[in-house]
Coordinates of C-alpha atoms and ligand atoms in Angstrom, one line a residue:
M25 CA 3.1 -194.2 -152.6
I26 CA 0.3 -192.1 -151.1
A27 CA -3.2 -192.8 -152.5
L28 CA -4.8 -189.9 -154.2
Q29 CA -8.0 -189.9 -152.0
R30 CA -7.4 -191.0 -148.5
K31 CA -10.0 -192.4 -146.1
I32 CA -9.8 -190.4 -142.9
A33 CA -11.3 -190.9 -139.4
I34 CA -11.7 -187.8 -137.2
L35 CA -11.9 -188.9 -133.6
G36 CA -13.0 -185.9 -131.5
A37 CA -14.8 -184.4 -134.5
T38 CA -16.8 -181.8 -132.7
G39 CA -13.8 -180.3 -130.9
S40 CA -11.5 -177.4 -131.8
I41 CA -9.0 -179.6 -133.7
G42 CA -11.7 -181.9 -135.2
T43 CA -13.8 -179.1 -136.7
Q44 CA -10.7 -177.4 -138.2
A45 CA -9.6 -180.7 -139.7
L46 CA -13.1 -181.0 -141.2
D47 CA -12.7 -177.5 -142.7
I48 CA -9.7 -178.8 -144.6
A49 CA -11.6 -182.0 -145.6
R50 CA -14.4 -179.8 -146.9
R51 CA -11.9 -177.7 -148.9
Y52 CA -10.4 -180.9 -150.6
P53 CA -13.2 -183.4 -151.2
E54 CA -11.2 -185.1 -153.9
R55 CA -8.4 -185.7 -151.3
F56 CA -10.3 -186.8 -148.3
E57 CA -13.1 -189.3 -147.8
V58 CA -14.3 -188.9 -144.2
V59 CA -15.2 -192.5 -143.1
C60 CA -15.5 -192.1 -139.3
L61 CA -16.6 -189.3 -137.0
T62 CA -16.7 -189.5 -133.2
A63 CA -17.4 -187.4 -130.2
H64 CA -18.3 -187.7 -126.5
S65 CA -21.7 -186.3 -126.0
S66 CA -22.3 -183.4 -128.5
A67 CA -24.9 -185.5 -130.4
D68 CA -26.6 -182.6 -132.3
K69 CA -23.2 -181.3 -133.6
L70 CA -22.2 -184.8 -134.6
F71 CA -25.5 -185.4 -136.4
E72 CA -24.9 -182.3 -138.4
L73 CA -21.4 -183.4 -139.4
V74 CA -22.7 -186.9 -140.3
R75 CA -25.3 -185.3 -142.6
E76 CA -22.6 -183.3 -144.3
F77 CA -19.7 -185.8 -144.5
R78 CA -21.7 -189.1 -144.7
P79 CA -19.2 -191.4 -142.9
R80 CA -19.5 -195.2 -142.8
V81 CA -19.4 -195.2 -139.0
A82 CA -20.0 -192.7 -136.2
A83 CA -19.7 -192.9 -132.5
L84 CA -20.7 -191.2 -129.3
E85 CA -19.6 -192.2 -125.8
T86 CA -23.0 -191.0 -124.4
E87 CA -25.8 -192.7 -126.2
P88 CA -28.4 -190.1 -127.2
A89 CA -32.1 -190.7 -126.5
W90 CA -32.9 -190.7 -130.2
I91 CA -31.1 -190.9 -133.6
P92 CA -32.7 -188.8 -136.3
E93 CA -33.9 -190.7 -139.3
D94 CA -31.6 -188.9 -141.8
V95 CA -28.4 -190.1 -140.0
R96 CA -29.3 -193.7 -139.7
F97 CA -27.6 -194.6 -143.0
C98 CA -24.3 -195.1 -141.1
E99 CA -23.3 -197.5 -138.4
W100 CA -23.5 -196.1 -134.9
V101 CA -21.4 -197.2 -132.0
F102 CA -22.1 -196.0 -128.4
G103 CA -20.6 -196.3 -125.0
R104 CA -17.2 -196.9 -123.5
D105 CA -14.3 -196.7 -126.0
S106 CA -16.8 -196.3 -128.8
S107 CA -14.4 -194.1 -130.8
A108 CA -11.8 -196.9 -130.9
R109 CA -14.4 -199.5 -131.7
A110 CA -15.8 -197.4 -134.5
L111 CA -12.3 -196.9 -135.9
E112 CA -11.7 -200.6 -136.1
F113 CA -14.3 -201.2 -138.8
S114 CA -14.2 -197.8 -140.5
G115 CA -11.6 -198.9 -143.1
A116 CA -9.7 -195.6 -142.5
D117 CA -6.2 -195.1 -143.9
D118 CA -5.5 -192.3 -141.6
A119 CA -6.8 -191.5 -138.1
L120 CA -6.7 -188.0 -136.7
C121 CA -6.7 -188.5 -132.9
A122 CA -8.2 -185.3 -131.5
V123 CA -10.0 -186.5 -128.4
V124 CA -8.9 -184.5 -125.3
G125 CA -7.1 -186.1 -122.4
I126 CA -6.0 -189.7 -121.6
A127 CA -9.5 -190.7 -122.8
G128 CA -7.8 -190.6 -126.3
L129 CA -5.0 -193.1 -125.5
R130 CA -7.2 -196.2 -126.4
N131 CA -7.9 -194.5 -129.8
V132 CA -4.2 -194.0 -130.5
W133 CA -3.5 -197.6 -129.6
T134 CA -6.2 -198.9 -131.9
A135 CA -5.3 -196.4 -134.7
L136 CA -1.7 -197.8 -134.6
A137 CA -3.1 -201.3 -135.2
C138 CA -5.6 -200.5 -138.0
C139 CA -4.5 -197.3 -139.8
E140 CA -1.4 -196.6 -142.0
R141 CA -0.9 -193.1 -140.5
V142 CA -1.8 -191.7 -137.1
L143 CA -2.2 -187.9 -137.0
L144 CA -1.6 -187.1 -133.4
A145 CA -3.2 -184.1 -131.7
N146 CA -3.9 -185.9 -128.5
K147 CA -0.7 -185.2 -126.6
E148 CA -1.9 -186.8 -123.3
A149 CA -1.7 -190.2 -125.1
L150 CA 2.0 -189.8 -125.5
V151 CA 2.6 -188.2 -122.1
T152 CA 0.9 -191.2 -120.4
G153 CA 1.6 -194.0 -122.7
G154 CA 4.7 -192.7 -124.6
E155 CA 7.0 -195.6 -124.5
L156 CA 4.3 -198.2 -125.2
V157 CA 2.8 -196.0 -128.0
M158 CA 6.2 -195.4 -129.7
A159 CA 7.2 -199.1 -129.5
R160 CA 3.9 -200.0 -131.1
A161 CA 4.3 -197.5 -133.8
R162 CA 7.8 -198.9 -134.6
E163 CA 6.6 -202.5 -134.4
M164 CA 3.6 -201.9 -136.6
R165 CA 5.7 -199.7 -138.9
R166 CA 3.2 -196.9 -138.7
T167 CA 3.8 -193.2 -139.5
L168 CA 3.1 -191.0 -136.6
L169 CA 2.5 -187.4 -137.8
P170 CA 2.4 -184.7 -135.1
V171 CA -0.4 -182.2 -135.1
D172 CA 0.6 -180.1 -132.1
S173 CA 2.0 -176.9 -133.7
E174 CA 5.4 -177.1 -131.9
H175 CA 5.9 -180.7 -132.8
S176 CA 4.8 -180.2 -136.3
A177 CA 7.4 -177.3 -136.5
I178 CA 10.1 -179.6 -135.2
F179 CA 9.1 -182.4 -137.5
Q180 CA 9.3 -180.0 -140.5
C181 CA 12.7 -178.6 -139.4
L182 CA 14.1 -182.1 -138.9
R183 CA 13.3 -183.0 -142.5
A184 CA 16.2 -180.7 -143.4
R185 CA 18.6 -182.5 -141.0
E186 CA 20.2 -184.7 -143.7
G187 CA 21.7 -187.1 -141.2
N188 CA 23.3 -184.4 -139.0
P189 CA 22.9 -184.9 -135.3
V190 CA 20.6 -182.5 -133.4
R191 CA 21.9 -180.6 -130.3
R192 CA 18.6 -179.5 -128.9
L193 CA 15.0 -178.8 -129.5
V194 CA 13.6 -175.4 -128.6
L195 CA 9.8 -175.3 -128.0
T196 CA 8.2 -171.9 -128.0
A197 CA 5.4 -171.0 -125.6
S198 CA 2.9 -168.1 -125.9
G199 CA 2.9 -167.9 -122.1
G200 CA -0.9 -168.4 -121.9
A201 CA -3.6 -166.0 -120.7
L202 CA -1.8 -165.2 -117.4
R203 CA 1.6 -164.6 -118.8
D204 CA 2.0 -161.0 -117.5
R205 CA 0.0 -161.4 -114.3
T206 CA 1.4 -161.2 -110.8
A207 CA 1.5 -164.4 -108.6
K208 CA -1.5 -163.1 -106.6
E209 CA -3.5 -162.5 -109.7
I210 CA -2.6 -165.9 -111.0
E211 CA -3.7 -167.6 -107.8
N212 CA -7.2 -166.2 -108.0
A213 CA -7.7 -166.0 -111.8
S214 CA -11.3 -166.7 -112.9
V215 CA -12.3 -169.3 -115.5
E216 CA -13.2 -166.4 -117.8
D217 CA -9.7 -164.8 -117.4
V218 CA -8.0 -168.2 -118.0
L219 CA -10.0 -169.0 -121.1
R220 CA -9.0 -165.7 -122.8
H221 CA -5.9 -167.0 -124.6
P222 CA -3.9 -164.3 -126.3
T223 CA -3.0 -166.0 -129.5
W224 CA -4.7 -169.4 -130.0
R225 CA -8.4 -170.5 -130.0
M226 CA -8.6 -174.0 -128.5
G227 CA -10.7 -176.3 -126.3
A228 CA -11.1 -175.4 -122.7
K229 CA -8.8 -178.0 -121.1
I230 CA -5.8 -177.1 -123.2
T231 CA -6.4 -173.4 -122.7
V232 CA -6.3 -173.9 -118.9
D233 CA -3.1 -175.9 -119.4
C234 CA -1.6 -173.0 -121.3
A235 CA -2.4 -170.6 -118.5
T236 CA -0.6 -172.9 -115.9
M237 CA 2.1 -173.5 -118.6
L238 CA 1.6 -177.2 -117.8
N239 CA 0.7 -177.6 -121.5
K240 CA 4.3 -176.8 -122.3
G241 CA 5.3 -179.4 -119.9
L242 CA 3.1 -182.0 -121.6
E243 CA 4.7 -180.9 -124.9
V244 CA 8.3 -181.4 -123.5
I245 CA 7.3 -185.0 -122.6
E246 CA 5.6 -185.4 -126.0
A247 CA 8.7 -184.1 -127.8
H248 CA 10.9 -186.5 -125.8
H249 CA 8.9 -189.5 -127.1
L250 CA 8.3 -188.3 -130.6
F251 CA 11.9 -187.2 -131.3
G252 CA 13.9 -189.4 -128.9
M253 CA 15.5 -186.4 -127.1
D254 CA 16.5 -186.3 -123.4
A255 CA 15.0 -183.7 -121.1
E256 CA 18.3 -181.9 -120.9
N257 CA 18.2 -181.2 -124.7
I258 CA 14.7 -179.9 -124.8
R259 CA 14.4 -176.1 -124.0
V260 CA 11.4 -173.9 -123.7
V261 CA 11.3 -170.2 -124.5
V262 CA 8.4 -167.8 -124.1
H263 CA 7.5 -166.2 -127.4
P264 CA 4.4 -164.0 -127.0
E265 CA 3.9 -163.4 -130.7
S266 CA 3.4 -167.2 -131.5
V267 CA 4.9 -166.8 -134.9
V268 CA 7.9 -169.1 -134.5
H269 CA 6.3 -172.4 -133.8
S270 CA 9.4 -174.1 -132.6
M271 CA 13.1 -174.7 -133.5
V272 CA 15.8 -177.3 -133.9
E273 CA 19.4 -176.5 -133.0
F274 CA 22.3 -178.4 -134.7
Q275 CA 25.8 -179.1 -133.5
D276 CA 27.3 -176.2 -135.5
G277 CA 25.0 -173.8 -133.6
A278 CA 22.6 -173.2 -136.5
I279 CA 19.0 -173.0 -135.5
L280 CA 16.2 -173.9 -138.0
A281 CA 12.8 -172.5 -137.1
Q282 CA 9.3 -172.9 -138.6
L283 CA 7.2 -169.8 -138.8
G284 CA 3.5 -169.2 -139.5
R285 CA 0.3 -167.7 -138.3
A286 CA -1.1 -168.9 -135.1
D287 CA -3.7 -170.9 -136.9
M288 CA -4.0 -174.7 -136.2
R289 CA -5.2 -175.4 -139.7
G290 CA -1.5 -175.0 -140.7
P291 CA -0.2 -178.0 -138.7
I292 CA -3.5 -180.0 -139.1
G293 CA -3.4 -179.5 -142.9
Y294 CA 0.3 -180.4 -143.0
A295 CA -0.3 -183.7 -141.3
M296 CA -3.4 -184.4 -143.4
G297 CA -1.7 -183.7 -146.7
F298 CA 1.7 -185.0 -145.8
P299 CA 4.1 -184.9 -147.6
E300 CA 2.2 -182.4 -149.7
R301 CA 1.5 -178.9 -148.3
L302 CA -2.2 -178.1 -148.7
P303 CA -3.1 -174.4 -148.6
Y304 CA -5.8 -174.1 -145.9
G305 CA -7.2 -170.8 -146.8
G306 CA -5.5 -168.6 -144.2
E307 CA -3.8 -165.3 -145.0
P308 CA -0.1 -165.5 -145.6
L309 CA 2.1 -164.4 -142.6
S310 CA 3.3 -160.8 -143.0
L311 CA 6.6 -160.4 -141.1
T312 CA 6.5 -156.6 -141.6
E313 CA 3.0 -156.6 -139.9
V314 CA 4.4 -158.7 -137.0
G315 CA 7.3 -156.2 -136.8
S316 CA 9.4 -157.8 -134.1
L317 CA 9.7 -161.2 -132.5
T318 CA 10.6 -161.5 -128.8
F319 CA 11.8 -164.4 -126.6
R320 CA 12.3 -164.7 -122.9
A321 CA 13.0 -167.4 -120.3
P322 CA 10.0 -169.0 -118.6
D323 CA 9.3 -167.9 -115.0
D324 CA 9.4 -170.9 -112.8
A325 CA 8.2 -169.1 -109.7
R326 CA 4.9 -168.0 -111.2
F327 CA 4.5 -171.1 -113.4
P328 CA 5.9 -174.1 -111.5
C329 CA 4.1 -176.7 -113.6
L330 CA 6.7 -176.6 -116.4
S331 CA 9.6 -177.7 -114.1
M332 CA 7.3 -180.3 -112.6
A333 CA 7.0 -181.8 -116.1
Y334 CA 10.8 -182.0 -116.4
E335 CA 10.9 -183.6 -113.0
A336 CA 8.2 -186.2 -114.0
L337 CA 10.0 -186.9 -117.3
R338 CA 13.3 -187.5 -115.5
A339 CA 11.7 -189.6 -112.8
G340 CA 10.1 -191.9 -115.5
A341 CA 8.0 -194.9 -114.5
N342 CA 4.5 -193.7 -113.6
A343 CA 5.5 -190.1 -112.8
P344 CA 4.2 -188.6 -116.1
V345 CA 0.9 -190.5 -115.7
V346 CA 0.5 -189.1 -112.2
F347 CA 1.4 -185.6 -113.5
N348 CA -1.2 -185.8 -116.2
G349 CA -3.9 -187.5 -114.2
A350 CA -3.7 -185.1 -111.3
N351 CA -3.8 -182.2 -113.8
E352 CA -6.9 -183.5 -115.7
A353 CA -8.7 -183.9 -112.4
A354 CA -7.7 -180.5 -111.1
V355 CA -8.5 -178.7 -114.4
G356 CA -12.0 -180.3 -114.3
E357 CA -12.6 -179.0 -110.8
F358 CA -11.3 -175.6 -111.7
L359 CA -13.5 -175.4 -114.9
G360 CA -16.5 -176.5 -112.7
G361 CA -15.9 -173.5 -110.5
R362 CA -15.1 -175.7 -107.5
V363 CA -11.5 -174.8 -106.8
R364 CA -9.2 -171.8 -107.3
F365 CA -6.8 -171.7 -110.2
G366 CA -3.8 -171.8 -107.8
E367 CA -4.9 -175.3 -106.6
I368 CA -4.1 -176.9 -110.0
A369 CA -0.3 -176.5 -109.5
R370 CA -0.5 -177.4 -105.8
C371 CA -2.5 -180.5 -106.7
V372 CA -0.1 -181.7 -109.3
R373 CA 2.8 -181.1 -106.9
A374 CA 1.1 -183.0 -104.1
A375 CA 0.3 -185.9 -106.5
L376 CA 3.9 -186.2 -107.7
D377 CA 5.1 -186.3 -104.1
G378 CA 2.3 -188.5 -102.8
V379 CA 1.5 -191.2 -105.3
A380 CA 4.0 -194.1 -105.0
R381 CA 6.4 -194.7 -108.0
R382 CA 5.4 -197.9 -110.0
E383 CA 6.7 -199.3 -113.2
I384 CA 4.5 -199.0 -116.3
R385 CA 4.5 -202.1 -118.4
S386 CA 1.2 -202.1 -120.1
L387 CA -1.7 -200.0 -121.1
D388 CA -3.6 -201.4 -118.1
D389 CA -0.9 -200.1 -115.8
V390 CA -1.3 -196.7 -117.4
F391 CA -5.1 -196.6 -116.8
A392 CA -4.7 -198.0 -113.2
C393 CA -2.1 -195.3 -112.4
D394 CA -4.3 -192.6 -113.9
L395 CA -7.2 -193.7 -111.7
E396 CA -4.9 -193.6 -108.7
A397 CA -3.7 -190.1 -109.5
R398 CA -7.2 -188.9 -110.0
A399 CA -8.4 -190.4 -106.7
F400 CA -5.4 -188.7 -105.0
A401 CA -6.2 -185.4 -106.6
R402 CA -9.9 -185.5 -105.7
K403 CA -9.0 -186.2 -102.1
F404 CA -6.5 -183.4 -102.1
L405 CA -8.8 -180.9 -103.7
G406 CA -11.8 -182.0 -101.6
G407 CA -10.0 -180.8 -98.5
R408 CA -9.4 -177.4 -100.0
K409 CA -12.7 -176.2 -101.3
Ligands
NDP18 P1 -11.9 -179.9 -127.5 O1 -12.3 -180.0 -126.0 O2 -12.2 -178.7 -128.3 O3 -12.5 -181.2 -128.2 C1 -12.4 -182.5 -127.7 C2 -13.1 -183.5 -128.6 O4 -13.0 -184.8 -128.0 C3 -14.6 -183.2 -128.7 O5 -15.0 -183.7 -130.0 C4 -15.2 -184.2 -127.7 O6 -16.5 -184.5 -127.9 C5 -14.3 -185.4 -127.8 N1 -14.2 -186.2 -126.6 C6 -13.8 -185.9 -125.4 N2 -13.8 -187.0 -124.6 C7 -14.1 -188.0 -125.4 C8 -14.2 -189.4 -125.2 N3 -14.1 -189.9 -123.9 N4 -14.6 -190.2 -126.2 C9 -14.8 -189.7 -127.4 N5 -14.7 -188.4 -127.7 C10 -14.3 -187.5 -126.7 O7 -10.4 -180.2 -127.5 P2 -9.3 -179.7 -128.5 O8 -9.7 -179.9 -129.9 O9 -8.8 -178.4 -128.1 O10 -8.0 -180.7 -128.2 C11 -8.0 -182.0 -128.6 C12 -6.6 -182.6 -128.4 O11 -5.7 -181.9 -129.2 C13 -6.1 -182.4 -126.9 O12 -5.3 -183.4 -126.5 C14 -5.2 -181.1 -127.1 O13 -4.2 -181.1 -126.1 C15 -4.7 -181.3 -128.5 N6 -4.3 -180.0 -129.1 C16 -5.2 -179.1 -129.3 C17 -4.9 -177.9 -129.9 C18 -5.9 -176.8 -130.2 O14 -5.6 -175.9 -130.9 N7 -7.2 -177.0 -129.8 C19 -3.5 -177.5 -130.3 C20 -2.6 -178.6 -130.0 C21 -3.0 -179.8 -129.4 P3 -17.8 -183.6 -127.3 O15 -17.9 -182.4 -128.1 O16 -18.9 -184.5 -127.4 O17 -17.4 -183.3 -125.8
MG19 MG1 1.1 -176.9 -128.8

């Protein structure tokens, strides 16, 4: 039985997902007690949130020069892996893992040990540590609730399965900010162009990933782990309206879809309130306003990162870790204005070809391989500035 008021930890509280989750917590104070808030280095933002939500514990990776008097009532944790360490003694029932990148893997790992439910936004944790994370979730008998909108949609559709086998999962993709650009325009797209996402407002890293369509590749790997589907049975369709959030196809050809506005508070609220649906305050979706829904096949020639994700998933072993690590490094360089947009896809391609295949048996293997991929990417990109 779900307790009436749940103690929730928000890891990555200052980010796009974190702040939207806190909007929901703010709306339902009787449902959520926020016991832990963490961030990387946005100290002032976190202080504000701590003043408002009064958690038991808060954490920052980068220790600030000074902690204001009025936020000293809670325990503070600083430095490496501070989010995971804070979570350990927060007493949270649920942890929303919304740190960006592989930096969030340790949090997911810790959350599976000490919380009943893990609300997973941090897709890179599953891409890099998928088998280990899923095995731990099973072993610890934890509920893993997807927050990514596509996976939330599939999770919701699967609840109507009633024991029937699934033929395939169909992930929808907006196509990102460069969806209708030519190959030449894509090659030289500026940071500003790339961050102008047509339908979703998100953090910078994932917005770049949408523009390369590598995000959809991460989501294919995420779906493979969450729902136990092979690469062959996970399809992607470009759906510019972002109204159908994803679909499940059954053996009789019937397709169930979940529809909604392109508002992440929908899937975040669904995971937070699960199994109850909590209205998050958004306007209802008007299908007559939307008018028509369109779907098309992804264009591999302009967006090669999606098929690289399938390749990494099929190759297994450390390939998904290399895929992710090279991308994180390349996106950082692009956002820093040091390399052209087109280098991201070339860097990921080179890393998949150039980093030797190794088995992944532990979390340490994941982190070691991530470092190897980043070192490879830095060297590759260093020669191309
Ligand atoms: P943001 O960049 O907006 O926020 C990231 C958050 O993580 C910030 O609070 C940041 O703190 C914190 N953070 C970053 N690194 C660390 C670290 N090493 N230790 C502790 N905290 C850290 O990202 P998003 O909210 O957009 O995305 C979060 C995750 O959710 C990603 O994995 C993304 O793929 C996934 N996701 C996001 C969606 C969205 O709509 N935004 C949709 C679906 C999935 P600080 O502010 O100090 O830097
Ligand atoms: Mg998504």
